[in-house]
């Protein structure tokens, strides 16, 4: 997260220096390859790869401009040896250097996580930089502080955030000029006693570490105005904190404090004391009544719990482990806790003591649909929707949830989060990713309540809590994008967030038919609380690629603003005062929305921006309709992103055949569409997603968007082939759909109803073949399952058998059939594949009659055999059976109404909501 809490970092000094030096900008050739920019006294080598090679070339050439450099930025995403050799040349070539920024974090991994730089130490010679006042080593791999740092006696600001430091050296106290020190997001377990010797220190940030004590010497920091100790393990504080007479801001939230020094209430300049989320049960009256104290999340007024007796290890039972099959939809959690693995690819861990009494947890996996799924304009859904009941249940300890998903394609500056619903709003939880296999990832989070959960891929979101004192919010994926909040911008703290989205230049130039057109990254700003700020907020955006402050034609630059809750874009260039540096544009706003810089010769760009924004969110897809080779009545319908079509068809055409995919069409994430069978073809079975022969779909680019259906016809197949078709239409199911696509094909685009039509052929029946189920095959009737969870009848099993084909041995082995019995079936039915499949399946089913869990075992075996298509069909049959059973008992008054989903009325089922 690139948010700086409680004010602005000294890094702004470098930005200000850039502005002052723009008038003397000179371009210097760095030898072979791309040039870099030397802006007056500032040298930026972190904007593109190869910065170390360019700096070494400059040091070897010694151009006159190099002697004037005071500000150097160098990326640490380089080879460690190359980086060390390059830094060793700095003291000899940059004698006037005042600011040195050696940050990692500019690059991101495949799933959006920030990558740390390779820096592990610094050359000892850097201590010769006598003028150095600002050193930024954030987002690297430092485990100890380099020995040269305490020898930089002129250092004013030292930034060490996001490293691996477990301690700071005592020599740190030898920095007499230090005013700003941040060591947040490290592994500090203790602090040096010499910390109290930093008499000039004004701002100290030690949040997100492992500190359990603070030395009393910290009370000697007489100049300290801001101290942040949040998110550590502090249980007490030294009384010497009351001696910090210059302290204005003290942040102590998310610790284990049970008390605080009384003298904190008498600090003369204190304006904010943050004690949220600790273990405080009693406070002095002066602090309880003080308006500057924040105490949420503390058990104030509650009796202190009795000290726990030492646990008897021999009496502590091992945490139960539950592995649930697909025909179970609930499990019991006791105070002993348990670890649960659900058949739908979900894991839960309830620690001991999470609940004081036994609680029955119900779960269900819902197919995603717009009424249930909340996505932003640039979000992608990666999973189905998990519902856990009872809703809103609170636990005594955190419950861990793992959701399985397939890794998305590599996307720049995106991250995976778990999204949950709470109080009618959707929120993103802090999420960690755990890799199980190259194509299987778990999204892990701590569950604050039970509700609906799903996995989402979103643009990286940078967030901070904005205090009245102001702050600086930067984009971690785009360092040039930042928002500056001045003091007095808000009366109460509020959450502010930013997201940044890129648009490919080629797409824009194709849309505008203009070779020189370009745009900046698209910036989305959002906030909690009142819609406007009390003071103007300064936004900085990079100029569009190819545009600099020197070649800029202002008549071609347009600042666009998207009106909230609409898709319209307004040109506000003439309504704001735009300021330009060589690389950036800055402007001021008083409320948040979407902002975009365009550079084009077009004059009216609002409509073009709307089309470009739509294109950013559109997916180019193809529709396919294939029939199974052994059973033409089984049809596979799928909507695929264009880049997945060839690979998917090469896998499917072994068992299926059909026409070429449709022409490419464009669809939005979460857009509804449906398939209508026409010209005498109809759907052969009741399905919860089928209405009058029309199959409902919702397109999600990272999900499979596939359904298999059985079709039939009322036409005479004994006389001739039946040549029908399936047409795909946008939107929800209308009352009437034309039997023939006809004139609808004249219109294309994202607003056209018709998308594609593909032929379907049912071949002529010859002799007494019938439907291919084997008319001479008979078995005694049987039912697997029960009325509440759904039955599989003999007809259902025959349908499953007809679809397994040569995959049946794998299914048999996963069902537990011995290999020698499998070989015997092969021998007895050696010339009859259908006979092999039916005998295997029905002999297994007869042994399972009356046994619990049989249907779930079958579904699991199908999935393990890579026949998820058949497993999904079985689930659909069971879902339909459960739906009919619940309707029947509801009509007789034997059961209450089910709880409703978000976005549905009490009378709606999930199926009707989707339809």
PDB file of C-alpha atoms in Angstrom, residues 24-264:
ATOM      1  CA  UNK A  24      16.491  23.988 -17.230  1.00  0.00           C
ATOM      2  CA  UNK A  25      15.512  20.529 -18.485  1.00  0.00           C
ATOM      3  CA  UNK A  26      18.085  18.866 -20.690  1.00  0.00           C
ATOM      4  CA  UNK A  27      17.948  15.481 -22.437  1.00  0.00           C
ATOM      5  CA  UNK A  28      21.152  13.511 -22.114  1.00  0.00           C
ATOM      6  CA  UNK A  29      21.979  10.476 -24.224  1.00  0.00           C
ATOM      7  CA  UNK A  30      22.723   7.473 -22.032  1.00  0.00           C
ATOM      8  CA  UNK A  31      24.390   5.548 -24.790  1.00  0.00           C
ATOM      9  CA  UNK A  32      22.734   2.659 -26.669  1.00  0.00           C
ATOM     10  CA  UNK A  33      19.093   2.168 -25.803  1.00  0.00           C
ATOM     11  CA  UNK A  34      16.391   4.452 -24.495  1.00  0.00           C
ATOM     12  CA  UNK A  35      17.325   7.946 -23.241  1.00  0.00           C
ATOM     13  CA  UNK A  36      16.673   9.122 -19.729  1.00  0.00           C
ATOM     14  CA  UNK A  37      15.790  12.566 -18.424  1.00  0.00           C
ATOM     15  CA  UNK A  38      18.061  14.848 -16.432  1.00  0.00           C
ATOM     16  CA  UNK A  39      15.682  17.539 -15.184  1.00  0.00           C
ATOM     17  CA  UNK A  40      17.922  20.302 -13.878  1.00  0.00           C
ATOM     18  CA  UNK A  41      19.340  18.902 -10.635  1.00  0.00           C
ATOM     19  CA  UNK A  42      17.138  15.746 -10.610  1.00  0.00           C
ATOM     20  CA  UNK A  43      18.074  12.434 -12.259  1.00  0.00           C
ATOM     21  CA  UNK A  44      15.236   9.883 -12.639  1.00  0.00           C
ATOM     22  CA  UNK A  45      16.408   6.355 -13.474  1.00  0.00           C
ATOM     23  CA  UNK A  46      13.504   4.387 -11.984  1.00  0.00           C
ATOM     24  CA  UNK A  47      10.971   4.989 -14.749  1.00  0.00           C
ATOM     25  CA  UNK A  48      12.103   2.098 -16.946  1.00  0.00           C
ATOM     26  CA  UNK A  49      14.441  -0.936 -16.679  1.00  0.00           C
ATOM     27  CA  UNK A  50      18.201  -0.621 -17.093  1.00  0.00           C
ATOM     28  CA  UNK A  51      18.777   2.305 -14.735  1.00  0.00           C
ATOM     29  CA  UNK A  52      22.029   0.861 -13.354  1.00  0.00           C
ATOM     30  CA  UNK A  53      23.586   0.516 -16.818  1.00  0.00           C
ATOM     31  CA  UNK A  54      22.634   4.100 -17.663  1.00  0.00           C
ATOM     32  CA  UNK A  55      24.085   5.461 -14.431  1.00  0.00           C
ATOM     33  CA  UNK A  56      27.346   3.574 -14.955  1.00  0.00           C
ATOM     34  CA  UNK A  57      27.558   4.975 -18.496  1.00  0.00           C
ATOM     35  CA  UNK A  58      27.010   8.491 -17.163  1.00  0.00           C
ATOM     36  CA  UNK A  59      29.655   8.074 -14.483  1.00  0.00           C
ATOM     37  CA  UNK A  60      32.127   6.920 -17.104  1.00  0.00           C
ATOM     38  CA  UNK A  61      31.353   9.893 -19.414  1.00  0.00           C
ATOM     39  CA  UNK A  62      31.121  12.540 -16.640  1.00  0.00           C
ATOM     40  CA  UNK A  63      28.950  15.089 -18.543  1.00  0.00           C
ATOM     41  CA  UNK A  64      28.947  18.553 -16.904  1.00  0.00           C
ATOM     42  CA  UNK A  65      25.265  18.255 -15.962  1.00  0.00           C
ATOM     43  CA  UNK A  66      26.058  15.267 -13.730  1.00  0.00           C
ATOM     44  CA  UNK A  67      27.939  17.458 -11.279  1.00  0.00           C
ATOM     45  CA  UNK A  68      24.761  19.482 -10.643  1.00  0.00           C
ATOM     46  CA  UNK A  69      22.591  16.487  -9.677  1.00  0.00           C
ATOM     47  CA  UNK A  70      21.139  16.727  -6.165  1.00  0.00           C
ATOM     48  CA  UNK A  71      18.243  14.249  -6.463  1.00  0.00           C
ATOM     49  CA  UNK A  72      18.708  10.647  -7.703  1.00  0.00           C
ATOM     50  CA  UNK A  73      16.002   7.979  -8.080  1.00  0.00           C
ATOM     51  CA  UNK A  74      17.172   4.447  -8.946  1.00  0.00           C
ATOM     52  CA  UNK A  75      15.057   1.287  -9.041  1.00  0.00           C
ATOM     53  CA  UNK A  76      16.364  -1.674  -7.019  1.00  0.00           C
ATOM     54  CA  UNK A  77      14.749  -4.258  -9.310  1.00  0.00           C
ATOM     55  CA  UNK A  78      18.216  -5.052 -10.692  1.00  0.00           C
ATOM     56  CA  UNK A  79      20.861  -7.741 -10.409  1.00  0.00           C
ATOM     57  CA  UNK A  80      22.274  -7.429  -6.839  1.00  0.00           C
ATOM     58  CA  UNK A  81      25.922  -7.374  -7.936  1.00  0.00           C
ATOM     59  CA  UNK A  82      25.209  -4.813 -10.661  1.00  0.00           C
ATOM     60  CA  UNK A  83      23.321  -2.675  -8.159  1.00  0.00           C
ATOM     61  CA  UNK A  84      26.185  -2.809  -5.646  1.00  0.00           C
ATOM     62  CA  UNK A  85      28.790  -1.914  -8.293  1.00  0.00           C
ATOM     63  CA  UNK A  86      26.675   1.002  -9.496  1.00  0.00           C
ATOM     64  CA  UNK A  87      26.091   2.453  -6.035  1.00  0.00           C
ATOM     65  CA  UNK A  88      29.821   2.270  -5.305  1.00  0.00           C
ATOM     66  CA  UNK A  89      30.353   4.858  -8.096  1.00  0.00           C
ATOM     67  CA  UNK A  90      27.823   7.346  -6.692  1.00  0.00           C
ATOM     68  CA  UNK A  91      30.034   9.097  -4.072  1.00  0.00           C
ATOM     69  CA  UNK A  92      32.693   9.800  -6.726  1.00  0.00           C
ATOM     70  CA  UNK A  93      30.342  11.167  -9.377  1.00  0.00           C
ATOM     71  CA  UNK A  94      27.451  12.858  -7.518  1.00  0.00           C
ATOM     72  CA  UNK A  95      29.229  15.003  -4.983  1.00  0.00           C
ATOM     73  CA  UNK A  96      26.261  17.325  -4.350  1.00  0.00           C
ATOM     74  CA  UNK A  97      23.652  14.582  -3.847  1.00  0.00           C
ATOM     75  CA  UNK A  98      21.014  15.615  -1.295  1.00  0.00           C
ATOM     76  CA  UNK A  99      18.281  12.994  -1.942  1.00  0.00           C
ATOM     77  CA  UNK A 100      18.820   9.300  -2.788  1.00  0.00           C
ATOM     78  CA  UNK A 101      15.747   7.121  -3.469  1.00  0.00           C
ATOM     79  CA  UNK A 102      16.529   3.388  -3.798  1.00  0.00           C
ATOM     80  CA  UNK A 103      13.020   1.940  -3.633  1.00  0.00           C
ATOM     81  CA  UNK A 104      11.579  -1.367  -4.733  1.00  0.00           C
ATOM     82  CA  UNK A 105       7.868  -2.010  -5.135  1.00  0.00           C
ATOM     83  CA  UNK A 106       7.510  -0.497  -8.619  1.00  0.00           C
ATOM     84  CA  UNK A 107       7.022  -3.950 -10.165  1.00  0.00           C
ATOM     85  CA  UNK A 108       4.162  -6.313  -9.413  1.00  0.00           C
ATOM     86  CA  UNK A 109       3.769 -10.068  -9.631  1.00  0.00           C
ATOM     87  CA  UNK A 110       1.271 -11.959 -11.756  1.00  0.00           C
ATOM     88  CA  UNK A 111      -1.440 -11.557  -9.109  1.00  0.00           C
ATOM     89  CA  UNK A 112      -0.828  -7.911  -8.269  1.00  0.00           C
ATOM     90  CA  UNK A 113       1.454  -8.274  -5.232  1.00  0.00           C
ATOM     91  CA  UNK A 114       4.263  -5.708  -4.882  1.00  0.00           C
ATOM     92  CA  UNK A 115       7.712  -7.154  -5.565  1.00  0.00           C
ATOM     93  CA  UNK A 116      10.492  -6.082  -3.230  1.00  0.00           C
ATOM     94  CA  UNK A 117      13.773  -4.847  -4.640  1.00  0.00           C
ATOM     95  CA  UNK A 118      16.991  -6.859  -4.436  1.00  0.00           C
ATOM     96  CA  UNK A 119      18.838  -4.422  -2.165  1.00  0.00           C
ATOM     97  CA  UNK A 120      20.281  -6.156   0.935  1.00  0.00           C
ATOM     98  CA  UNK A 121      23.042  -3.728   1.895  1.00  0.00           C
ATOM     99  CA  UNK A 122      24.806  -0.521   0.812  1.00  0.00           C
ATOM    100  CA  UNK A 123      28.458   0.105  -0.097  1.00  0.00           C
ATOM    101  CA  UNK A 124      30.450   1.577   2.790  1.00  0.00           C
ATOM    102  CA  UNK A 125      31.575   4.418   0.525  1.00  0.00           C
ATOM    103  CA  UNK A 126      28.111   5.995   0.564  1.00  0.00           C
ATOM    104  CA  UNK A 127      29.008   7.469   3.953  1.00  0.00           C
ATOM    105  CA  UNK A 128      31.111   9.994   1.988  1.00  0.00           C
ATOM    106  CA  UNK A 129      27.939  11.699   0.700  1.00  0.00           C
ATOM    107  CA  UNK A 130      28.344  14.674   3.019  1.00  0.00           C
ATOM    108  CA  UNK A 131      25.344  16.596   1.604  1.00  0.00           C
ATOM    109  CA  UNK A 132      22.854  13.693   1.730  1.00  0.00           C
ATOM    110  CA  UNK A 133      19.727  14.695   3.680  1.00  0.00           C
ATOM    111  CA  UNK A 134      17.052  12.289   2.350  1.00  0.00           C
ATOM    112  CA  UNK A 135      17.501   8.492   2.021  1.00  0.00           C
ATOM    113  CA  UNK A 136      14.643   6.185   0.972  1.00  0.00           C
ATOM    114  CA  UNK A 137      15.349   2.408   1.128  1.00  0.00           C
ATOM    115  CA  UNK A 138      11.699   1.254   1.234  1.00  0.00           C
ATOM    116  CA  UNK A 139      10.422  -2.021  -0.285  1.00  0.00           C
ATOM    117  CA  UNK A 140      13.736  -3.882  -0.250  1.00  0.00           C
ATOM    118  CA  UNK A 141      15.220  -6.923   1.523  1.00  0.00           C
ATOM    119  CA  UNK A 142      17.268  -5.303   4.266  1.00  0.00           C
ATOM    120  CA  UNK A 143      17.673  -7.558   7.312  1.00  0.00           C
ATOM    121  CA  UNK A 144      20.134  -5.243   9.075  1.00  0.00           C
ATOM    122  CA  UNK A 145      20.693  -1.521   8.668  1.00  0.00           C
ATOM    123  CA  UNK A 146      23.762  -0.876   6.454  1.00  0.00           C
ATOM    124  CA  UNK A 147      26.701   0.392   8.528  1.00  0.00           C
ATOM    125  CA  UNK A 148      27.137   3.463   6.336  1.00  0.00           C
ATOM    126  CA  UNK A 149      23.689   4.869   7.257  1.00  0.00           C
ATOM    127  CA  UNK A 150      24.495   5.973  10.865  1.00  0.00           C
ATOM    128  CA  UNK A 151      27.580   7.710   9.452  1.00  0.00           C
ATOM    129  CA  UNK A 152      25.474  10.055   7.282  1.00  0.00           C
ATOM    130  CA  UNK A 153      25.451  12.802   9.919  1.00  0.00           C
ATOM    131  CA  UNK A 154      23.557  15.284   7.721  1.00  0.00           C
ATOM    132  CA  UNK A 155      20.609  12.933   7.214  1.00  0.00           C
ATOM    133  CA  UNK A 156      17.248  14.644   7.775  1.00  0.00           C
ATOM    134  CA  UNK A 157      14.799  11.901   6.601  1.00  0.00           C
ATOM    135  CA  UNK A 158      15.296   8.109   6.653  1.00  0.00           C
ATOM    136  CA  UNK A 159      12.648   5.789   5.128  1.00  0.00           C
ATOM    137  CA  UNK A 160      13.029   2.040   5.819  1.00  0.00           C
ATOM    138  CA  UNK A 161       9.438   0.764   5.375  1.00  0.00           C
ATOM    139  CA  UNK A 162       8.629  -2.682   3.966  1.00  0.00           C
ATOM    140  CA  UNK A 163      11.933  -4.418   4.671  1.00  0.00           C
ATOM    141  CA  UNK A 164      12.915  -7.345   6.919  1.00  0.00           C
ATOM    142  CA  UNK A 165      14.572  -5.508   9.790  1.00  0.00           C
ATOM    143  CA  UNK A 166      14.346  -7.290  13.159  1.00  0.00           C
ATOM    144  CA  UNK A 167      16.283  -4.622  15.072  1.00  0.00           C
ATOM    145  CA  UNK A 168      17.904  -1.206  14.687  1.00  0.00           C
ATOM    146  CA  UNK A 169      21.533  -0.592  15.720  1.00  0.00           C
ATOM    147  CA  UNK A 170      22.490   1.517  18.720  1.00  0.00           C
ATOM    148  CA  UNK A 171      24.572   3.622  16.310  1.00  0.00           C
ATOM    149  CA  UNK A 172      21.318   5.056  14.925  1.00  0.00           C
ATOM    150  CA  UNK A 173      21.367   7.555  17.767  1.00  0.00           C
ATOM    151  CA  UNK A 174      24.354   9.271  16.109  1.00  0.00           C
ATOM    152  CA  UNK A 175      22.173  11.080  13.533  1.00  0.00           C
ATOM    153  CA  UNK A 176      21.947  14.571  15.053  1.00  0.00           C
ATOM    154  CA  UNK A 177      19.904  16.151  12.234  1.00  0.00           C
ATOM    155  CA  UNK A 178      17.268  13.419  11.744  1.00  0.00           C
ATOM    156  CA  UNK A 179      13.680  14.786  11.810  1.00  0.00           C
ATOM    157  CA  UNK A 180      11.743  11.980  10.047  1.00  0.00           C
ATOM    158  CA  UNK A 181      12.099   8.197  10.563  1.00  0.00           C
ATOM    159  CA  UNK A 182       9.704   5.519   9.288  1.00  0.00           C
ATOM    160  CA  UNK A 183      10.347   1.793   9.804  1.00  0.00           C
ATOM    161  CA  UNK A 184       6.788   0.554   9.262  1.00  0.00           C
ATOM    162  CA  UNK A 185       6.025  -2.982   7.970  1.00  0.00           C
ATOM    163  CA  UNK A 186       9.199  -4.645   9.245  1.00  0.00           C
ATOM    164  CA  UNK A 187       9.911  -7.305  11.899  1.00  0.00           C
ATOM    165  CA  UNK A 188      11.207  -5.137  14.745  1.00  0.00           C
ATOM    166  CA  UNK A 189      11.110  -6.873  18.124  1.00  0.00           C
ATOM    167  CA  UNK A 190      13.006  -4.256  20.121  1.00  0.00           C
ATOM    168  CA  UNK A 191      14.237  -0.682  19.809  1.00  0.00           C
ATOM    169  CA  UNK A 192      17.723   0.714  20.576  1.00  0.00           C
ATOM    170  CA  UNK A 193      18.093   2.650  23.813  1.00  0.00           C
ATOM    171  CA  UNK A 194      19.894   5.393  21.877  1.00  0.00           C
ATOM    172  CA  UNK A 195      16.653   6.206  20.080  1.00  0.00           C
ATOM    173  CA  UNK A 196      16.096   8.834  22.762  1.00  0.00           C
ATOM    174  CA  UNK A 197      19.250  10.645  21.591  1.00  0.00           C
ATOM    175  CA  UNK A 198      17.576  11.835  18.374  1.00  0.00           C
ATOM    176  CA  UNK A 199      16.792  15.227  19.839  1.00  0.00           C
ATOM    177  CA  UNK A 200      15.664  16.744  16.509  1.00  0.00           C
ATOM    178  CA  UNK A 201      13.281  13.888  15.576  1.00  0.00           C
ATOM    179  CA  UNK A 202       9.781  15.197  14.815  1.00  0.00           C
ATOM    180  CA  UNK A 203       7.969  12.262  13.163  1.00  0.00           C
ATOM    181  CA  UNK A 204       8.466   8.586  14.052  1.00  0.00           C
ATOM    182  CA  UNK A 205       6.462   5.730  12.466  1.00  0.00           C
ATOM    183  CA  UNK A 206       7.044   2.215  13.872  1.00  0.00           C
ATOM    184  CA  UNK A 207       3.668   0.683  12.970  1.00  0.00           C
ATOM    185  CA  UNK A 208       3.159  -2.877  11.661  1.00  0.00           C
ATOM    186  CA  UNK A 209       6.030  -4.501  13.576  1.00  0.00           C
ATOM    187  CA  UNK A 210       6.440  -7.057  16.414  1.00  0.00           C
ATOM    188  CA  UNK A 211       7.260  -4.700  19.296  1.00  0.00           C
ATOM    189  CA  UNK A 212       6.048  -5.749  22.754  1.00  0.00           C
ATOM    190  CA  UNK A 213       7.848  -3.038  24.758  1.00  0.00           C
ATOM    191  CA  UNK A 214       9.024   0.549  24.243  1.00  0.00           C
ATOM    192  CA  UNK A 215      12.178   1.802  26.013  1.00  0.00           C
ATOM    193  CA  UNK A 216      11.667   4.560  28.545  1.00  0.00           C
ATOM    194  CA  UNK A 217      14.310   6.610  26.720  1.00  0.00           C
ATOM    195  CA  UNK A 218      11.695   7.475  24.087  1.00  0.00           C
ATOM    196  CA  UNK A 219      10.498  10.154  26.510  1.00  0.00           C
ATOM    197  CA  UNK A 220      13.656  12.156  25.702  1.00  0.00           C
ATOM    198  CA  UNK A 221      12.416  12.987  22.180  1.00  0.00           C
ATOM    199  CA  UNK A 222      11.447  16.546  23.101  1.00  0.00           C
ATOM    200  CA  UNK A 223      10.861  17.631  19.466  1.00  0.00           C
ATOM    201  CA  UNK A 224       8.615  14.684  18.555  1.00  0.00           C
ATOM    202  CA  UNK A 225       5.212  15.802  17.227  1.00  0.00           C
ATOM    203  CA  UNK A 226       3.926  12.543  15.658  1.00  0.00           C
ATOM    204  CA  UNK A 227       4.386   8.986  16.962  1.00  0.00           C
ATOM    205  CA  UNK A 228       2.773   5.925  15.310  1.00  0.00           C
ATOM    206  CA  UNK A 229       3.027   2.585  17.157  1.00  0.00           C
ATOM    207  CA  UNK A 230      -0.079   0.950  15.655  1.00  0.00           C
ATOM    208  CA  UNK A 231      -0.356  -2.789  14.915  1.00  0.00           C
ATOM    209  CA  UNK A 232       2.320  -4.080  17.260  1.00  0.00           C
ATOM    210  CA  UNK A 233       2.132  -6.311  20.372  1.00  0.00           C
ATOM    211  CA  UNK A 234       2.399  -3.648  23.055  1.00  0.00           C
ATOM    212  CA  UNK A 235       0.837  -4.541  26.408  1.00  0.00           C
ATOM    213  CA  UNK A 236       2.029  -1.456  28.302  1.00  0.00           C
ATOM    214  CA  UNK A 237       3.629   1.935  27.703  1.00  0.00           C
ATOM    215  CA  UNK A 238       6.420   3.721  29.601  1.00  0.00           C
ATOM    216  CA  UNK A 239       5.306   6.603  31.814  1.00  0.00           C
ATOM    217  CA  UNK A 240       7.963   8.725  30.116  1.00  0.00           C
ATOM    218  CA  UNK A 241       5.617   9.201  27.143  1.00  0.00           C
ATOM    219  CA  UNK A 242       3.928  11.901  29.198  1.00  0.00           C
ATOM    220  CA  UNK A 243       7.143  13.914  28.846  1.00  0.00           C
ATOM    221  CA  UNK A 244       6.765  14.364  25.068  1.00  0.00           C
ATOM    222  CA  UNK A 245       5.633  17.979  25.385  1.00  0.00           C
ATOM    223  CA  UNK A 246       5.650  18.621  21.625  1.00  0.00           C
ATOM    224  CA  UNK A 247       3.496  15.587  20.786  1.00  0.00           C
ATOM    225  CA  UNK A 248       0.397  16.346  18.722  1.00  0.00           C
ATOM    226  CA  UNK A 249      -0.494  12.910  17.302  1.00  0.00           C
ATOM    227  CA  UNK A 250      -0.156   9.530  19.071  1.00  0.00           C
ATOM    228  CA  UNK A 251      -1.430   6.410  17.242  1.00  0.00           C
ATOM    229  CA  UNK A 252      -1.637   3.219  19.328  1.00  0.00           C
ATOM    230  CA  UNK A 253      -4.492   1.270  17.744  1.00  0.00           C
ATOM    231  CA  UNK A 254      -4.420  -2.521  17.195  1.00  0.00           C
ATOM    232  CA  UNK A 255      -2.193  -3.458  20.132  1.00  0.00           C
ATOM    233  CA  UNK A 256      -2.752  -5.408  23.385  1.00  0.00           C
ATOM    234  CA  UNK A 257      -2.754  -2.457  25.778  1.00  0.00           C
ATOM    235  CA  UNK A 258      -4.582  -2.910  29.069  1.00  0.00           C
ATOM    236  CA  UNK A 259      -3.673   0.533  30.440  1.00  0.00           C
ATOM    237  CA  UNK A 260      -2.035   3.803  29.382  1.00  0.00           C
ATOM    238  CA  UNK A 261      -0.111   6.430  31.385  1.00  0.00           C
ATOM    239  CA  UNK A 262      -2.411   8.978  32.996  1.00  0.00           C
ATOM    240  CA  UNK A 263      -0.107  11.803  31.975  1.00  0.00           C
ATOM    241  CA  UNK A 264      -1.097  11.416  28.306  1.00  0.00           C
TER     242      UNK A 264
END
